[in-house]
Coordinates of C-alpha atoms in Angstrom, one line a residue:
Chain A
M119 CA -46.8 -48.1 8.8
K120 CA -45.9 -47.3 12.8
S121 CA -43.0 -50.3 12.7
R122 CA -41.7 -48.2 9.5
S123 CA -42.3 -44.7 10.9
I124 CA -39.4 -46.3 13.8
T125 CA -36.8 -47.4 10.7
I126 CA -36.9 -44.0 9.2
F127 CA -36.7 -42.8 13.4
T128 CA -33.9 -44.9 14.3
T129 CA -32.0 -44.6 11.2
A130 CA -32.4 -40.3 11.3
V131 CA -31.1 -40.9 15.2
L132 CA -28.4 -42.8 13.6
L133 CA -27.3 -40.3 11.3
L134 CA -27.3 -37.8 13.9
A135 CA -25.0 -39.6 15.8
T136 CA -23.0 -40.3 13.1
A137 CA -22.3 -37.0 11.9
A138 CA -22.2 -36.0 15.0
A139 CA -19.1 -38.0 16.1
F140 CA -17.5 -37.5 13.1
G141 CA -18.0 -33.5 13.7
Q142 CA -18.8 -32.5 11.0
A143 CA -22.5 -31.5 11.0
L144 CA -23.2 -29.8 14.3
S145 CA -23.4 -26.0 12.4
N146 CA -26.0 -23.7 11.9
P147 CA -24.7 -21.5 9.1
K148 CA -26.0 -18.0 9.2
F149 CA -23.2 -16.1 6.6
P150 CA -21.2 -17.8 3.6
A151 CA -17.9 -18.4 5.2
N152 CA -16.8 -15.9 2.4
A153 CA -19.5 -13.3 2.0
N154 CA -18.8 -9.9 0.0
G155 CA -15.3 -9.8 0.3
R156 CA -15.3 -10.8 4.5
V157 CA -14.4 -14.3 6.2
M158 CA -17.3 -13.9 8.9
A159 CA -15.5 -15.3 12.1
D160 CA -18.4 -16.5 13.7
E161 CA -19.2 -19.5 11.5
F162 CA -15.2 -20.3 12.5
G163 CA -16.0 -20.9 15.7
R164 CA -18.8 -23.3 16.0
W165 CA -17.7 -26.6 15.4
F166 CA -16.5 -30.2 17.6
L167 CA -14.3 -33.0 17.6
Q168 CA -13.3 -35.5 19.6
S169 CA -9.9 -37.2 20.9
Q170 CA -10.2 -41.1 19.9
T171 CA -7.2 -41.8 23.2
G172 CA -6.9 -40.3 26.2
I173 CA -3.3 -38.9 27.1
S174 CA -1.0 -37.7 29.5
S175 CA -0.5 -34.6 31.4
G176 CA 2.7 -32.7 29.0
A177 CA 3.3 -33.4 25.3
Q178 CA 1.4 -34.8 23.9
T179 CA 0.1 -35.9 20.2
V180 CA -4.1 -36.2 20.1
T181 CA -5.6 -37.6 17.3
L182 CA -8.8 -37.1 15.8
N183 CA -12.2 -38.8 15.4
A184 CA -12.9 -36.3 12.6
C185 CA -11.1 -34.1 11.1
Y186 CA -13.0 -31.4 8.6
V187 CA -15.0 -29.0 9.5
K188 CA -17.6 -27.1 7.5
V189 CA -18.0 -23.5 7.3
G190 CA -20.9 -21.0 5.4
T191 CA -24.1 -21.7 4.0
A192 CA -21.8 -23.7 1.0
Y193 CA -20.8 -25.9 3.8
E194 CA -17.3 -25.7 2.7
E195 CA -15.1 -28.5 4.5
V196 CA -12.2 -26.5 5.6
Y197 CA -9.2 -27.9 8.7
P198 CA -9.8 -25.6 11.6
I199 CA -6.5 -27.1 13.4
A200 CA -3.0 -25.4 13.0
I201 CA -0.2 -23.9 15.2
N202 CA -0.7 -20.3 16.6
T203 CA -4.5 -21.1 17.8
P204 CA -5.7 -22.3 20.5
L205 CA -8.1 -25.5 21.2
L206 CA -10.6 -25.9 23.4
I207 CA -10.1 -29.6 25.8
T208 CA -13.2 -29.8 27.1
D209 CA -12.7 -32.6 29.7
G210 CA -15.2 -32.0 33.1
T211 CA -13.2 -30.7 35.5
N212 CA -9.8 -31.0 33.6
T213 CA -11.2 -28.5 31.0
E214 CA -8.0 -26.1 29.7
T215 CA -6.9 -24.2 26.7
V216 CA -4.2 -25.5 25.2
T217 CA -1.7 -23.9 21.6
P218 CA -1.0 -27.0 19.6
T219 CA 2.5 -27.6 18.8
A220 CA 2.9 -29.3 15.8
V221 CA -0.2 -29.9 13.3
T222 CA -0.4 -32.8 10.8
Q223 CA -2.7 -32.5 7.5
P224 CA -5.5 -34.4 7.1
T225 CA -4.6 -38.0 5.3
A226 CA -6.6 -40.6 3.8
I227 CA -6.9 -43.5 5.0
T228 CA -6.3 -46.2 3.3
G229 CA -7.3 -50.4 4.7
P230 CA -9.2 -51.0 6.8
S231 CA -13.1 -49.0 7.5
T232 CA -12.2 -46.4 10.7
I233 CA -14.0 -43.8 12.5
S234 CA -13.0 -41.5 10.3
P235 CA -11.9 -41.4 7.0
Y236 CA -9.1 -39.3 7.5
N237 CA -6.1 -39.1 10.0
C238 CA -4.7 -35.8 11.5
T239 CA -3.4 -34.7 14.8
F240 CA -1.8 -32.6 16.4
T241 CA 0.8 -31.4 19.6
A242 CA 0.5 -29.3 22.8
T243 CA 1.9 -29.4 25.6
F244 CA -0.8 -30.7 28.7
A245 CA -1.4 -29.1 32.0
N246 CA -3.8 -31.9 33.1
S247 CA -4.3 -35.7 31.8
H248 CA -7.2 -36.5 30.0
V249 CA -7.4 -40.4 30.3
N250 CA -10.8 -41.3 28.7
P251 CA -11.0 -41.2 25.0
G252 CA -13.8 -38.9 23.7
F253 CA -12.7 -35.6 25.9
G254 CA -13.4 -32.4 23.2
V255 CA -11.9 -30.5 21.5
S256 CA -13.6 -27.2 20.3
P257 CA -12.2 -23.4 19.1
G258 CA -10.2 -21.9 22.0
D259 CA -11.0 -18.3 20.5
G260 CA -14.6 -18.5 18.8
G261 CA -13.1 -19.9 15.6
L262 CA -10.8 -16.4 15.2
G263 CA -7.5 -18.2 14.4
A264 CA -8.5 -20.4 12.1
A265 CA -11.0 -17.6 10.0
V266 CA -8.1 -15.5 10.0
N267 CA -6.2 -18.9 8.1
Y268 CA -8.7 -18.4 5.8
A269 CA -8.5 -15.8 5.2
L270 CA -4.9 -15.5 4.7
T271 CA -4.9 -18.6 2.1
K272 CA -7.5 -17.5 0.2
G273 CA -6.5 -13.8 -0.1
I274 CA -9.1 -12.4 1.5
G275 CA -8.1 -8.8 3.3
V276 CA -10.9 -8.9 6.0
V277 CA -12.6 -10.9 8.6
T278 CA -16.0 -9.4 10.4
V279 CA -16.7 -10.2 13.9
D280 CA -20.4 -10.0 14.6
Q281 CA -22.5 -9.9 17.7
S282 CA -22.6 -13.2 17.5
S283 CA -19.5 -14.9 17.9
Q284 CA -18.1 -15.5 21.4
I285 CA -14.8 -14.3 20.6
T286 CA -13.5 -10.9 23.6
N287 CA -10.6 -8.7 22.9
A288 CA -8.2 -11.1 24.3
N289 CA -8.2 -13.3 21.6
L290 CA -8.6 -10.5 19.2
S291 CA -5.2 -8.8 20.9
A292 CA -4.4 -12.1 21.1
N293 CA -4.6 -13.3 17.4
L294 CA -1.0 -14.3 15.3
V295 CA -0.9 -11.1 13.0
Y296 CA -0.4 -11.2 8.9
Q297 CA 0.1 -7.8 7.5
N298 CA -2.8 -8.8 4.7
V299 CA -5.5 -9.9 7.0
Q300 CA -7.8 -6.9 8.7
I301 CA -10.2 -7.9 11.3
E302 CA -13.4 -6.2 11.2
D303 CA -15.4 -5.8 15.1
L304 CA -19.7 -4.8 14.4
R305 CA -20.0 -6.6 18.2
S306 CA -20.9 -2.9 19.8
G307 CA -22.2 -0.5 18.1
Q308 CA -19.5 1.4 16.8
L309 CA -17.9 0.1 13.6
Q310 CA -14.1 -1.0 14.8
Y311 CA -11.3 -2.0 13.5
W312 CA -8.0 -4.5 14.6
N313 CA -4.9 -3.3 12.8
P314 CA -1.6 -4.5 12.3
A315 CA 0.7 -2.4 14.3
P316 CA 4.1 -2.9 17.1
L317 CA 3.2 -3.8 20.4
A318 CA 7.0 -3.0 21.4
S319 CA 9.1 0.4 21.5
T320 CA 12.0 -2.2 21.2
V321 CA 13.4 -1.6 17.0
L322 CA 14.5 -5.0 15.7
A323 CA 19.0 -5.5 15.9
T324 CA 21.3 -4.5 13.5
P325 CA 23.0 -8.0 12.2
T326 CA 26.4 -9.1 13.4
T327 CA 28.3 -7.9 10.9
L328 CA 30.5 -10.4 9.3
T329 CA 34.3 -11.1 9.6
S330 CA 36.8 -13.3 7.3
S331 CA 39.1 -16.0 8.4
T332 CA 41.4 -18.5 7.2
V333 CA 40.5 -21.6 7.0
T334 CA 42.6 -24.1 8.0
R335 CA 41.7 -27.8 5.7
L336 CA 41.8 -30.7 8.6
A337 CA 44.7 -33.9 7.3
Q338 CA 42.6 -36.7 6.8
Chain B
M38 CA 41.7 -14.1 2.3
T39 CA 44.6 -17.1 2.5
N40 CA 44.1 -20.6 1.7
A41 CA 47.4 -21.8 4.3
T42 CA 46.2 -26.0 3.0
Y43 CA 46.4 -25.3 -0.8
G44 CA 48.9 -21.7 -0.5
Q45 CA 46.2 -19.5 -2.5
T46 CA 45.3 -15.9 -0.9
G47 CA 42.5 -14.2 -2.9
Q48 CA 42.8 -10.8 -5.4
N49 CA 41.5 -7.9 -4.7
A50 CA 38.4 -7.7 -7.1
T51 CA 38.5 -4.0 -9.0
F52 CA 35.6 -2.7 -10.6
T53 CA 36.6 -0.5 -13.8
S54 CA 33.7 2.0 -13.0
Y55 CA 31.0 2.3 -10.2
P56 CA 28.3 -0.1 -9.7
V57 CA 25.4 0.3 -10.9
N58 CA 22.6 -0.2 -7.8
T59 CA 19.0 -1.1 -8.7
S60 CA 17.8 -2.7 -6.1
P61 CA 16.1 -0.8 -2.8
L62 CA 18.5 0.8 -0.4
A63 CA 20.4 -1.2 2.8
M64 CA 18.3 -0.5 5.6
L65 CA 21.0 0.7 8.6
E66 CA 19.5 2.5 11.7
T67 CA 22.1 5.4 12.3
V68 CA 24.1 4.8 9.4
A69 CA 24.7 8.7 7.7
S70 CA 23.4 8.8 4.1
T71 CA 26.3 10.0 1.8
A72 CA 24.7 12.7 -1.2
G73 CA 24.8 11.5 -4.3
G74 CA 24.2 8.0 -2.6
P75 CA 24.5 4.9 -1.2
Y76 CA 21.9 7.2 0.8
V77 CA 21.0 4.2 4.1
G78 CA 17.5 3.6 5.0
N79 CA 15.7 4.1 7.9
P80 CA 14.3 0.8 9.3
G81 CA 10.9 0.6 11.7
G82 CA 10.8 -3.1 12.7
R83 CA 9.7 -4.2 15.6
T84 CA 10.1 -6.9 18.2
T85 CA 6.5 -7.9 18.0
Y86 CA 3.4 -6.8 16.6
G87 CA -0.7 -7.3 17.0
Y88 CA -3.4 -6.3 16.5
V89 CA -4.9 -3.3 18.4
P90 CA -8.6 -1.5 18.1
S91 CA -8.9 1.3 15.4
S92 CA -11.7 3.6 14.2
H93 CA -10.4 3.5 11.0
P94 CA -9.3 1.0 8.6
A95 CA -4.8 0.4 7.8
P96 CA -4.2 0.3 4.5
S97 CA -3.8 -3.5 3.1
G98 CA -1.0 -4.3 3.9
M99 CA 0.7 -1.4 5.9
L100 CA 0.2 -0.4 9.6
S101 CA -2.3 2.0 10.7
S102 CA 0.3 3.8 13.0
Y103 CA 3.5 4.0 13.2
P104 CA 5.6 4.2 16.6
A105 CA 8.4 6.8 16.5
Y106 CA 11.9 5.8 14.2
T107 CA 15.8 6.0 15.6
I108 CA 16.9 9.0 15.3
T109 CA 19.6 9.6 13.0
A110 CA 23.0 10.5 12.6
A111 CA 23.6 14.3 12.5
A112 CA 23.6 15.8 8.7
T113 CA 25.3 17.7 7.2
S114 CA 24.9 20.6 5.0
T115 CA 23.3 19.4 2.2
V116 CA 24.1 15.7 2.9
P117 CA 20.4 14.0 3.0
E118 CA 19.4 11.3 5.6
V119 CA 16.8 9.0 6.2
L120 CA 14.6 10.0 8.4
G121 CA 11.8 6.7 8.5
S122 CA 11.2 3.7 6.1
I123 CA 7.8 2.3 5.0
S124 CA 7.3 -0.1 3.5
V125 CA 4.3 -0.3 1.0
P126 CA 2.8 -3.5 -1.2
S127 CA 3.3 -3.6 -4.2
S128 CA 0.9 -2.6 -6.8
L129 CA -1.0 -0.7 -3.7
L130 CA -0.2 2.8 -5.5
N131 CA -0.8 1.3 -9.2
Y132 CA -3.8 2.4 -10.4
P133 CA -4.1 6.5 -12.0
Q134 CA -4.8 9.3 -9.2
K135 CA -4.2 6.8 -6.6
T136 CA -2.6 8.8 -3.6
V137 CA -0.4 8.0 -0.3
R138 CA -0.6 11.0 2.5
I139 CA 2.4 10.8 4.6
C140 CA 2.4 13.4 7.8
G141 CA 4.2 13.7 10.5
D142 CA 6.9 15.2 12.9
A143 CA 9.9 15.6 13.7
T144 CA 13.0 17.4 15.9
E145 CA 16.3 17.8 16.6
A146 CA 16.6 17.4 20.6
T147 CA 17.9 20.2 22.5
G148 CA 19.1 22.2 19.9
G149 CA 21.4 22.3 16.8
S150 CA 20.9 23.0 13.3
T151 CA 21.9 26.2 11.8
S152 CA 20.0 25.5 8.5
T153 CA 18.9 27.6 6.4
I154 CA 16.7 26.0 3.9
T155 CA 14.8 22.6 5.0
Q156 CA 13.4 20.3 2.8
F157 CA 11.2 17.2 3.6
Q158 CA 11.5 14.6 0.2
L159 CA 9.4 12.1 0.0
L160 CA 11.5 8.7 -2.4
W161 CA 10.0 6.5 -4.3
D162 CA 12.0 3.2 -3.8
A163 CA 11.8 0.2 -5.9
P164 CA 14.5 -1.8 -7.9
G165 CA 14.7 -0.8 -11.5
S166 CA 13.9 2.2 -11.1
N167 CA 16.6 3.0 -9.1
V168 CA 20.2 4.3 -10.7
A169 CA 23.1 4.0 -8.5
D170 CA 21.8 3.6 -4.6
L171 CA 19.3 6.1 -5.3
P172 CA 15.7 5.8 -5.1
L173 CA 13.2 8.5 -6.9
V174 CA 13.2 11.9 -5.8
I175 CA 9.2 12.8 -5.4
G176 CA 9.3 15.9 -3.9
G177 CA 8.1 17.4 -0.9
P178 CA 7.7 21.0 0.6
Q179 CA 10.5 23.1 2.0
V180 CA 11.0 26.1 4.0
T181 CA 13.1 28.5 3.9
S182 CA 13.8 29.8 7.5
T183 CA 16.8 30.9 9.6
L184 CA 17.4 28.2 12.5
I185 CA 19.6 29.2 15.3
T186 CA 21.8 26.5 17.0
S187 CA 20.5 26.9 20.5
N188 CA 17.1 25.6 20.5
A189 CA 15.3 22.6 19.7
D190 CA 14.0 22.4 16.4
F191 CA 10.4 21.0 15.5
W192 CA 8.3 19.9 11.9
H193 CA 5.5 19.2 10.9
F194 CA 5.2 18.1 7.0
C195 CA 2.4 16.5 5.4
Q196 CA 2.8 15.3 1.9
D197 CA 0.5 13.6 -1.1
L198 CA 1.9 11.5 -3.9
T199 CA -0.4 10.7 -6.2
T200 CA 0.3 7.9 -9.6
T201 CA -0.2 10.1 -12.8
V202 CA 1.0 6.6 -14.5
A203 CA 0.5 3.4 -14.0
S204 CA 2.5 0.3 -15.6
A205 CA 3.1 -3.2 -15.5
S206 CA 7.1 -2.3 -16.4
A207 CA 8.9 -1.7 -13.9
T208 CA 10.2 1.9 -15.8
G209 CA 7.1 2.6 -16.5
A210 CA 4.6 4.4 -14.3
T211 CA 4.7 7.8 -13.3
L212 CA 4.5 9.7 -9.5
Q213 CA 3.5 12.9 -8.5
A214 CA 4.3 15.2 -5.2
T215 CA 0.9 17.1 -4.9
D216 CA -0.3 19.0 -1.8
G217 CA 2.9 19.2 0.4
I218 CA 3.4 20.9 3.5
L219 CA 5.8 21.9 6.4
S220 CA 6.1 23.6 9.5
E221 CA 9.5 24.6 11.4
S222 CA 9.5 25.9 14.5
Y223 CA 11.7 26.1 17.7
G224 CA 9.1 23.2 20.3
A225 CA 6.7 24.2 22.7
G226 CA 6.7 27.8 24.4
V227 CA 9.6 29.2 23.0
A228 CA 9.4 32.1 20.7
G229 CA 10.5 32.1 17.2
V230 CA 11.4 31.7 13.7
G231 CA 8.3 29.5 12.2
S232 CA 7.5 29.0 7.9
T233 CA 4.8 27.5 7.3
G234 CA 3.7 27.0 3.3
P235 CA 2.7 25.1 1.0
T236 CA 4.6 23.5 -2.4
L237 CA 3.4 23.8 -5.7
S238 CA 3.4 20.8 -6.9
P239 CA 6.4 19.9 -9.1
A240 CA 6.5 17.8 -12.2
A241 CA 5.8 14.5 -12.4
V242 CA 8.7 12.1 -11.8
G243 CA 8.9 8.7 -13.6
S244 CA 11.1 5.1 -14.0
A245 CA 9.0 4.4 -11.1
N246 CA 8.5 0.6 -10.5
L247 CA 4.6 1.0 -8.9
A248 CA 3.6 -2.5 -9.4
G249 CA 6.8 -4.0 -7.7
T250 CA 9.9 -6.7 -8.2
A251 CA 9.0 -10.1 -6.7
G252 CA 10.9 -11.1 -3.4
Y253 CA 11.5 -7.5 -3.0
T254 CA 10.0 -4.4 -1.1
N255 CA 8.8 -1.8 -2.0
R256 CA 9.8 1.7 0.2
I257 CA 9.0 5.1 0.5
H258 CA 11.2 7.1 1.6
V259 CA 11.4 10.4 4.8
V260 CA 14.4 12.3 3.9
Y261 CA 15.8 15.3 6.3
L262 CA 17.2 17.4 3.9
H263 CA 19.1 20.7 5.4
T264 CA 21.8 24.2 3.6
T265 CA 24.1 25.8 5.6
G266 CA 26.2 24.1 8.1
T267 CA 26.6 20.8 10.2
D268 CA 23.9 19.8 12.8
A269 CA 24.7 18.5 16.2
H270 CA 22.1 16.3 16.9
G271 CA 20.6 14.3 14.3
V272 CA 16.5 14.1 14.1
T273 CA 14.0 11.8 15.0
L274 CA 11.0 11.1 13.2
G275 CA 7.6 10.7 15.2
N276 CA 3.6 10.3 14.7
L277 CA 4.1 8.6 11.5
T278 CA 0.4 8.4 9.8
V279 CA -0.2 6.9 5.9
Q280 CA -3.4 7.5 4.6
I281 CA -4.3 5.7 1.3
F282 CA -7.1 7.3 -1.2

């Protein structure tokens, strides 16, 4: 009987470790990802992936140990990496925030068994080197960018930021603007909205007038 | 155009009549419109955008506040000038009783108008419902009061446009300028003419494309229109707000 208990315990630990390695079961969802026509931003801010290899500083491509994270009480799988959505690189004193300049979408891996059933990468410019595999990759903006991208993809107009989120005013101001996505801010007692608005007074320049010209065919 | 290699010269295209243009207006800042068309829209696009805090939500697909538009060319008598063009998402107004309220200020720096009748018109601009570069004139508030050249002119207006008939077709919907008001003065600290008055709702205007057409942007143009004389300066539209209810 004792031996069976140990086996069950060991299996549970292994399952948790495997889940952690895949970065998919670390969240503790509180809300549906799409609650009453609103995207709950906090659901997109509680994931943690790892790099499969170490990298040098500069422009580098990172291969992740898992691609999809689960959000909401329905555990919907979402790929949270996107261009212009900042990522926090956790690596001791070399911890930094980077913004991907290129992202590959997950593709199923065929052939020999691998750590992750999918392959996905992102490219960014790193200030520090991260020589050891396994450095952490998590949202650099509390999940706001991924939530806004999700809202845009699903055609949902409002992203809600509640008191439990780690999203800051700086994250809200820096997020890429989409005309059809509003942000509803419930972090304080007063309901506040964050709406798209012009930041500069500079008007878009008038296009240059096209001119006609004579074209001479080159001799062959 | 001449092709020197093959000795070919292009010929001028000949149109036997004025081409009917049902597309939205061209957008060029500080370019004057022409009475009877074509009108030229005044774009408000800026180089950068971001999320900013606000006490109220913006209408879906629109801004919660609009920065000042580029000053127009000086208006001549009875010739319209588009003060500002507002992009409106397709189908946003395509529901019966859906109303858009547009308010704003307009200023003509250091004077220059001898207007006797001034109107701020709102025009619905969408493909299919336009004819010969002219959007649908829905209406707007008008004031009869003579301005003096030496004073800086200032206007404040508000106008509601309400959908009376919704339609999926390009010419099936109707809009009505329901409630509007316009005040006119010489600006702060200057005694002088000033006149206000509500406008009575004109009849609803049909043949509007409120459903929108893929690939096109729908707009509402705010137009300044006056009689008598040529203004010495252009007009700047500012403090523009748009509400949907």
